[in-house]
Amino acid sequence: MLIKWSQAAVKARSLVLAIWVTLTAFGIFGASQLDQFLTTSLEVPGSSSAIANQLLNENFKENTEGTFTVMYKYKQASTAEIEGFKAALRKASAVIPGSEITQEKAFAGTLYANIGTPFDLKDAAIYAEALRSALLTQGLKGALVSGPPAIESDVVPILTSDLHRGQLLAVVLAAILLIATLGFTWAVLIPLLFGLATISTTLGVIYLLAQKFLMVLYVPNIVELIGLGLAIDYSLLMVSRYRRELEISKDPLAETIKTAGRTAVISGATVALGLSTLLLVPVPFVRSLGLACLILPIVSIAAAVTLQPILLSALGKTGEAKFNGLLNFSFDRITNIAIKRPRAVLTSVLAVITLLMSALLWFQITPSSLSAIPGNLESAQALNTVTSKVGVGVITPSEIVVDLGPNTTAQELAQVRFEFVKRIAANKEVFTVANGEKWPYVDSTGRYLRIYVFGNHDLGSPETRKLVSDLRNTYIPEAGFPKETKFYLGGAPAQGIDLLDAIGSSLPLIIGLILLITFVILLRTFRSVVLAIKAIILDLISIAASFAVLVLVFKFGIGTYQLEQLEAWVLVLLFAVLFGLSMDYEIFIVSRMREAWDRGATNEESIREGMRSSGTVVTAAALIFITALTGLITGHFAGLQQLGVGLAAGVLIDATIIRGLLLPSAMVLLGKWNWWMPGQGKTPTNTIALGKSNPRIMVASI
């Protein structure tokens, strides 16, 4: 079927090329327009925090994503002077149509105020600079503006700059590595053209989806940089095989599609199906990342069976380079060590990895690293000003929304509210509690109350999680309000807990489905139960090791932010992507071993051929993928840094330690049982008499 599709594409090359050029052009246009549809929302639909945010929006005009935070420091001001500061702040906020002061408090020498707007994140961000100018005009020199719209206004240019720098660096390094792998030949251009077409088309599809579905601010960075590495991997696999088939086959294109093309399609399908499980997470933020990354391998599969054959056929004999590349070495030395001393290699490598994984004892997660943004931004300076003086918890208060019902007003329960607030304020984790009898603590009808609870720690800390738990499970149930009263806990800490709970509840299903899907695909691909199970075990070891490296790098701030906690969405996406990529390398190598076994090679010969023929491709693919991640690793945002470091560590560990040492040593120890399938009998045998090597085994390679 793949050969027929590819042959049809080559025959209709003009039409197929026109389609891909059109898709690429539309994708480039879509990418330029995509920013206006992206958001940073971590809301979990239907959760208590989401309902609280909805009530705050409807009754207190608090639109979280459209709310600015202003912080103004003063020295020994009188009450009258502080009132003057507040009046100036109100005048300055008038530059934003429909805005309103939703919270205002002066403490510890700082005036802290929230300015609610009727706009969404993108539209509100437009007024960030106007608000800053108005504050200066009103005499509030030194006032700092933060909040989601201001952060959005500040970080988008930096994200764009990071992306462009990452693109340039990734393309240059990828080109160098392709030359080192393929030599000085026009074949180097094929993976780059393949990457351009697949990434652009993917972004075009995402642009269309963003019209209807929430898409995260990080999507372009993730898709373009990860996509470049993934697309080049698949294309390089086929180019390398085609160059070999030119020497030994009458129909090199058909042979390439039959072997390397099939491998690329299976690998892409494995990655796509694994990422599709992220759509089961009931969090739009995570779903959007899963959906965006899911489109990548699907588009790559389509390009592999239509565009790639055309590019290869155009290459022809020019694909044979006199200079074969610096990376064209084999894994012979490594393989020899693993084959000669399989037990020693297996036990020593597992011991080292086990030691490395002890770093997971420091493993902690957080919903978001709010403070980990470039410190030179005004929005970051505003956060740092308050947190350094008061504490990090002040920027992410919990908000208790109380619905008294239609028959009760706030004035009737003033004493009850006072006692409730007093009990909460006595908690050691609580810095202060803000409440009152008038707006902005009571809505215009008197039915709804709002109480701010400021903690001492950031939203991802164990102390903050316990405070949220205490508020929900102890203080609110014992509040002493009438039975018909309804309570909702909102704010960033509660939203973060709801996010972690939603991800945590979905994780067992996601992991289970990924393992099941992968097992079925590998079983059909390798036709061996043992190889399928072994591959999954090696993948899990690889992922655990990459998580351990991630913990170490960020705990000690090795060229990155120094953070005790890792962002939850990063870990979920990292698991899904790494599992697929690890399986790619497994399929690249073991598929070649399976071919050798089916032609009559012994178990050891099959292992050697798979390692020898696929070593260059796996090494080059891993290095190219890592270079594509430099834009994420060297960026300015903690979440993207964590994703880049985790992927780079995982790919490097997998392509060297796991596939170079653990894979061959384990297969040597398993012997003939590598190839066992139910119904095959007790002793696995290949289709040709064992021990009779085929000369093609020593020549053919991926």
Coordinates of N, CA and C in Angstrom, one line a residue, residues 377-518:
L377 N 12.0 42.5 32.9 CA 10.6 42.9 32.5 C 10.0 43.7 33.6
E378 N 9.2 44.7 33.3 CA 8.5 45.5 34.3 C 7.6 44.6 35.1
S379 N 6.8 43.7 34.4 CA 5.9 42.9 35.1 C 6.6 41.9 36.1
A380 N 7.8 41.5 35.7 CA 8.6 40.6 36.6 C 9.1 41.5 37.8
Q381 N 9.5 42.7 37.5 CA 10.0 43.6 38.6 C 8.9 43.9 39.6
A382 N 7.7 44.0 39.1 CA 6.6 44.3 40.0 C 6.3 43.1 40.9
L383 N 6.4 41.9 40.4 CA 6.2 40.7 41.2 C 7.4 40.6 42.2
N384 N 8.6 40.8 41.8 CA 9.7 40.7 42.7 C 9.7 41.8 43.8
T385 N 9.2 43.0 43.5 CA 9.1 44.0 44.5 C 8.3 43.6 45.6
V386 N 7.1 43.1 45.3 CA 6.2 42.7 46.4 C 6.7 41.4 47.1
T387 N 7.1 40.4 46.3 CA 7.4 39.2 46.9 C 8.7 39.3 47.8
S388 N 9.6 40.1 47.4 CA 10.8 40.3 48.3 C 10.5 41.0 49.6
K389 N 9.5 41.8 49.6 CA 9.2 42.6 50.8 C 8.1 41.9 51.6
V390 N 7.1 41.3 51.0 CA 6.0 40.7 51.7 C 6.0 39.2 51.7
G391 N 6.4 38.6 50.6 CA 6.3 37.2 50.4 C 5.7 36.8 49.1
V392 N 6.1 35.6 48.6 CA 5.7 35.2 47.2 C 4.2 34.9 47.2
G393 N 3.6 34.6 48.3 CA 2.2 34.3 48.4 C 1.2 35.5 48.1
V394 N 1.7 36.7 48.2 CA 0.9 37.9 48.0 C 0.4 38.0 46.6
I395 N 1.2 37.5 45.6 CA 0.8 37.7 44.2 C -0.2 36.6 43.8
T396 N -0.4 35.6 44.6 CA -1.4 34.5 44.2 C -2.3 34.2 45.4
P397 N -3.2 35.1 45.8 CA -4.1 34.9 46.9 C -5.2 33.9 46.6
S398 N -5.7 33.2 47.5 CA -6.9 32.4 47.4 C -8.1 33.3 47.5
E399 N -9.1 33.1 46.8 CA -10.3 33.9 46.9 C -11.5 33.0 47.2
I400 N -12.1 33.3 48.4 CA -13.3 32.5 48.8 C -14.5 33.3 48.3
V401 N -15.3 32.7 47.5 CA -16.6 33.3 47.0 C -17.7 32.7 47.8
V402 N -18.5 33.5 48.4 CA -19.7 33.0 49.2 C -21.0 33.5 48.6
D403 N -21.8 32.5 48.3 CA -23.1 32.8 47.7 C -24.1 32.6 48.9
L404 N -24.7 33.7 49.4 CA -25.6 33.7 50.5 C -27.0 33.3 50.1
G405 N -27.3 33.3 48.9 CA -28.6 32.9 48.4 C -29.5 34.2 48.3
P406 N -30.6 34.1 47.7 CA -31.5 35.3 47.4 C -32.2 35.9 48.6
N407 N -32.2 35.2 49.7 CA -32.9 35.6 50.9 C -32.1 36.2 52.0
T408 N -30.8 36.2 51.8 CA -29.8 36.7 52.9 C -28.9 37.7 52.3
T409 N -28.5 38.7 53.1 CA -27.6 39.7 52.7 C -26.3 39.7 53.6
A410 N -25.3 40.3 53.1 CA -24.0 40.3 53.8 C -24.1 41.0 55.1
Q411 N -24.9 42.1 55.2 CA -25.1 42.8 56.4 C -25.6 42.0 57.6
E412 N -26.5 41.0 57.2 CA -27.1 40.2 58.3 C -26.1 39.2 58.9
L413 N -25.0 38.9 58.1 CA -24.1 37.9 58.6 C -22.7 38.5 58.9
A414 N -22.7 39.8 59.2 CA -21.4 40.5 59.4 C -20.6 39.8 60.5
Q415 N -21.2 39.5 61.6 CA -20.5 38.8 62.8 C -20.0 37.4 62.4
V416 N -20.8 36.7 61.7 CA -20.4 35.3 61.3 C -19.2 35.4 60.4
R417 N -19.3 36.4 59.4 CA -18.1 36.5 58.5 C -16.9 36.9 59.3
F418 N -17.0 37.8 60.3 CA -15.9 38.2 61.1 C -15.2 37.1 61.8
E419 N -16.0 36.2 62.4 CA -15.5 35.0 63.1 C -14.8 34.1 62.2
F420 N -15.4 33.9 61.0 CA -14.9 33.0 60.0 C -13.5 33.5 59.5
V421 N -13.4 34.8 59.2 CA -12.1 35.4 58.8 C -11.1 35.3 59.9
K422 N -11.5 35.5 61.1 CA -10.6 35.5 62.3 C -10.0 34.1 62.4
R423 N -10.8 33.0 62.2 CA -10.2 31.7 62.4 C -9.2 31.4 61.3
I424 N -9.5 31.9 60.0 CA -8.6 31.7 58.9 C -7.3 32.4 59.2
A425 N -7.4 33.7 59.6 CA -6.2 34.5 59.9 C -5.3 33.9 60.9
A426 N -5.8 33.1 61.8 CA -5.0 32.5 62.8 C -4.0 31.3 62.3
N427 N -4.3 30.9 61.1 CA -3.5 29.9 60.5 C -2.0 30.4 60.3
K428 N -1.0 29.7 60.6 CA 0.4 30.1 60.5 C 0.8 30.4 59.1
E429 N 0.1 29.7 58.1 CA 0.5 29.9 56.7 C -0.1 31.1 56.1
V430 N -1.1 31.7 56.8 CA -1.8 32.9 56.3 C -1.0 34.2 56.7
F431 N -0.7 35.0 55.6 CA 0.0 36.2 55.9 C -1.0 37.3 56.3
T432 N -2.1 37.4 55.6 CA -3.2 38.3 55.9 C -4.5 37.9 55.2
V433 N -5.6 38.4 55.7 CA -6.9 38.1 55.1 C -7.5 39.5 54.8
A434 N -8.0 39.7 53.6 CA -8.6 40.9 53.2 C -10.1 40.7 53.0
N435 N -10.9 41.5 53.7 CA -12.4 41.4 53.6 C -13.0 42.7 54.1
G436 N -14.3 42.9 53.8 CA -15.0 44.1 54.2 C -16.5 44.0 54.0
E437 N -17.1 45.1 54.3 CA -18.6 45.1 54.2 C -19.1 45.8 52.9
K438 N -18.1 46.4 52.2 CA -18.5 47.1 50.9 C -17.7 46.6 49.8
W439 N -18.1 47.1 48.6 CA -17.3 46.8 47.4 C -15.8 47.1 47.6
P440 N -14.9 46.3 47.2 CA -15.0 45.2 46.3 C -15.2 43.8 47.0
Y441 N -15.5 43.8 48.3 CA -15.7 42.5 49.0 C -17.1 42.1 49.0
V442 N -18.1 42.9 48.7 CA -19.5 42.6 48.7 C -20.0 43.1 47.4
D443 N -20.8 42.3 46.6 CA -21.3 42.8 45.3 C -22.5 43.8 45.6
S444 N -23.0 44.4 44.5 CA -24.0 45.4 44.6 C -25.3 44.9 45.2
T445 N -25.6 43.6 45.1 CA -26.8 43.1 45.6 C -26.7 42.6 47.1
G446 N -25.5 42.5 47.6 CA -25.3 42.0 48.9 C -25.4 40.5 49.1
R447 N -25.6 39.8 47.9 CA -25.7 38.4 48.0 C -24.4 37.7 48.0
Y448 N -23.4 38.2 47.3 CA -22.1 37.5 47.2 C -21.0 38.2 48.0
L449 N -20.2 37.4 48.7 CA -19.1 37.9 49.4 C -17.8 37.5 48.8
R450 N -16.7 38.2 48.9 CA -15.4 37.8 48.5 C -14.4 38.0 49.6
I451 N -13.6 37.0 49.8 CA -12.6 37.1 50.9 C -11.3 36.7 50.3
Y452 N -10.3 37.5 50.4 CA -8.9 37.2 50.0 C -8.1 36.6 51.1
V453 N -7.4 35.5 50.8 CA -6.6 34.8 51.8 C -5.2 34.8 51.2
F454 N -4.2 35.6 51.8 CA -2.9 35.7 51.3 C -2.0 34.7 52.1
G455 N -1.3 33.8 51.4 CA -0.5 32.9 52.1 C 1.0 33.4 52.1
N456 N 1.8 32.6 52.7 CA 3.3 33.0 52.8 C 4.1 32.3 51.7
H457 N 3.6 31.3 51.0 CA 4.4 30.6 50.0 C 3.8 30.7 48.6
D458 N 4.6 30.3 47.6 CA 4.1 30.3 46.3 C 3.1 29.2 46.1
L459 N 2.4 29.2 44.9 CA 1.3 28.4 44.7 C 1.6 26.9 44.5
G460 N 2.9 26.6 44.2 CA 3.2 25.2 44.1 C 3.8 24.5 45.3
S461 N 4.0 25.3 46.4 CA 4.7 24.7 47.6 C 3.7 23.8 48.4
P462 N 4.3 22.9 49.1 CA 3.5 22.0 50.0 C 2.6 22.8 51.0
E463 N 3.2 23.9 51.5 CA 2.5 24.7 52.4 C 1.2 25.3 51.8
T464 N 1.3 25.8 50.6 CA 0.2 26.4 49.9 C -0.9 25.3 49.6
R465 N -0.4 24.1 49.2 CA -1.4 23.0 49.0 C -2.1 22.7 50.3
K466 N -1.4 22.7 51.4 CA -2.1 22.3 52.6 C -3.1 23.4 53.0
L467 N -2.7 24.7 52.8 CA -3.7 25.8 53.1 C -4.9 25.6 52.2
V468 N -4.8 25.3 50.9 CA -6.0 25.1 50.1 C -6.8 24.0 50.6
S469 N -6.1 22.9 51.0 CA -6.9 21.8 51.6 C -7.6 22.1 52.9
D470 N -6.9 22.9 53.7 CA -7.5 23.3 55.0 C -8.7 24.2 54.7
L471 N -8.6 25.1 53.8 CA -9.7 26.0 53.5 C -10.9 25.2 53.0
R472 N -10.7 24.2 52.1 CA -11.8 23.5 51.5 C -12.4 22.5 52.5
N473 N -11.5 21.8 53.3 CA -12.0 20.7 54.1 C -12.2 21.0 55.5
T474 N -11.7 22.1 56.0 CA -11.8 22.4 57.4 C -12.6 23.8 57.7
Y475 N -12.0 24.8 57.2 CA -12.5 26.2 57.5 C -13.9 26.4 56.8
I476 N -14.0 26.1 55.6 CA -15.3 26.3 54.9 C -16.4 25.4 55.4
P477 N -16.2 24.1 55.7 CA -17.3 23.3 56.2 C -17.7 23.8 57.6
E478 N -16.8 24.4 58.4 CA -17.1 24.9 59.7 C -17.3 26.4 59.8
A479 N -17.7 27.0 58.7 CA -17.8 28.5 58.6 C -18.9 29.0 59.5
G480 N -19.9 28.3 59.8 CA -21.0 28.8 60.6 C -22.0 29.6 59.9
F481 N -22.0 29.6 58.6 CA -23.0 30.3 57.8 C -24.3 29.4 57.7
P482 N -25.4 30.0 57.3 CA -26.6 29.2 57.1 C -26.4 28.0 56.1
K483 N -27.2 27.0 56.2 CA -27.0 25.8 55.5 C -27.1 26.0 54.0
E484 N -28.0 26.9 53.5 CA -28.2 27.2 52.1 C -27.0 27.9 51.5
T485 N -26.0 28.4 52.3 CA -24.9 29.1 51.8 C -24.0 28.2 51.0
K486 N -23.5 28.7 49.8 CA -22.6 27.9 49.0 C -21.2 28.6 48.9
F487 N -20.2 27.8 49.0 CA -18.8 28.3 49.0 C -18.1 27.8 47.8
Y488 N -17.3 28.7 47.2 CA -16.4 28.3 46.1 C -15.0 28.9 46.3
L489 N -14.0 28.1 46.2 CA -12.6 28.6 46.4 C -12.0 28.8 45.1
G490 N -11.6 30.0 44.8 CA -11.0 30.4 43.5 C -9.6 30.9 43.8
G491 N -9.0 31.6 42.8 CA -7.6 32.1 42.9 C -6.6 31.1 42.3
A492 N -5.4 31.5 42.1 CA -4.4 30.7 41.5 C -4.0 29.4 42.3
P493 N -3.9 29.5 43.7 CA -3.6 28.3 44.4 C -4.7 27.2 44.2
A494 N -6.0 27.5 44.3 CA -7.0 26.5 44.1 C -7.1 26.0 42.7
Q495 N -6.9 27.0 41.8 CA -6.9 26.6 40.4 C -5.7 25.6 40.1
G496 N -4.5 25.9 40.7 CA -3.4 25.0 40.6 C -3.7 23.6 41.1
I497 N -4.3 23.5 42.3 CA -4.6 22.2 42.8 C -5.6 21.5 42.0
D498 N -6.6 22.2 41.4 CA -7.6 21.5 40.5 C -6.9 21.0 39.3
L499 N -5.9 21.8 38.8 CA -5.1 21.4 37.6 C -4.3 20.1 37.9
L500 N -3.6 20.1 39.0 CA -2.9 18.9 39.4 C -3.8 17.7 39.6
D501 N -4.9 17.9 40.2 CA -5.9 16.8 40.5 C -6.4 16.2 39.2
A502 N -6.7 17.2 38.2 CA -7.2 16.7 36.9 C -6.2 15.9 36.1
I503 N -4.9 16.4 36.2 CA -3.9 15.7 35.5 C -3.6 14.4 36.2
G504 N -3.5 14.4 37.5 CA -3.2 13.2 38.3 C -4.3 12.1 38.1
S505 N -5.5 12.5 38.0 CA -6.6 11.5 37.8 C -6.6 10.9 36.4
S506 N -6.0 11.7 35.4 CA -6.0 11.2 34.1 C -4.7 10.4 33.8
L507 N -3.7 10.6 34.6 CA -2.4 10.0 34.3 C -2.4 8.5 34.2
P508 N -3.0 7.7 35.1 CA -3.0 6.3 35.0 C -3.6 5.8 33.7
L509 N -4.7 6.4 33.3 CA -5.3 6.1 32.0 C -4.4 6.4 30.8
I510 N -3.8 7.6 30.9 CA -2.9 8.0 29.8 C -1.7 7.0 29.6
I511 N -1.1 6.7 30.8 CA 0.1 5.8 30.7 C -0.3 4.4 30.3
G512 N -1.5 4.0 30.8 CA -2.0 2.6 30.4 C -2.2 2.5 29.0
L513 N -2.9 3.5 28.4 CA -3.2 3.5 27.0 C -2.0 3.6 26.1
I514 N -1.0 4.5 26.5 CA 0.2 4.6 25.8 C 1.0 3.2 25.7
L515 N 1.0 2.6 26.9 CA 1.7 1.3 26.9 C 1.0 0.2 26.1
L516 N -0.3 0.2 26.2 CA -1.1 -0.8 25.4 C -1.0 -0.5 23.9
I517 N -1.1 0.7 23.5 CA -1.0 1.1 22.1 C 0.3 0.7 21.5
T518 N 1.4 1.1 22.3 CA 2.7 0.8 21.9 C 3.0 -0.7 21.8

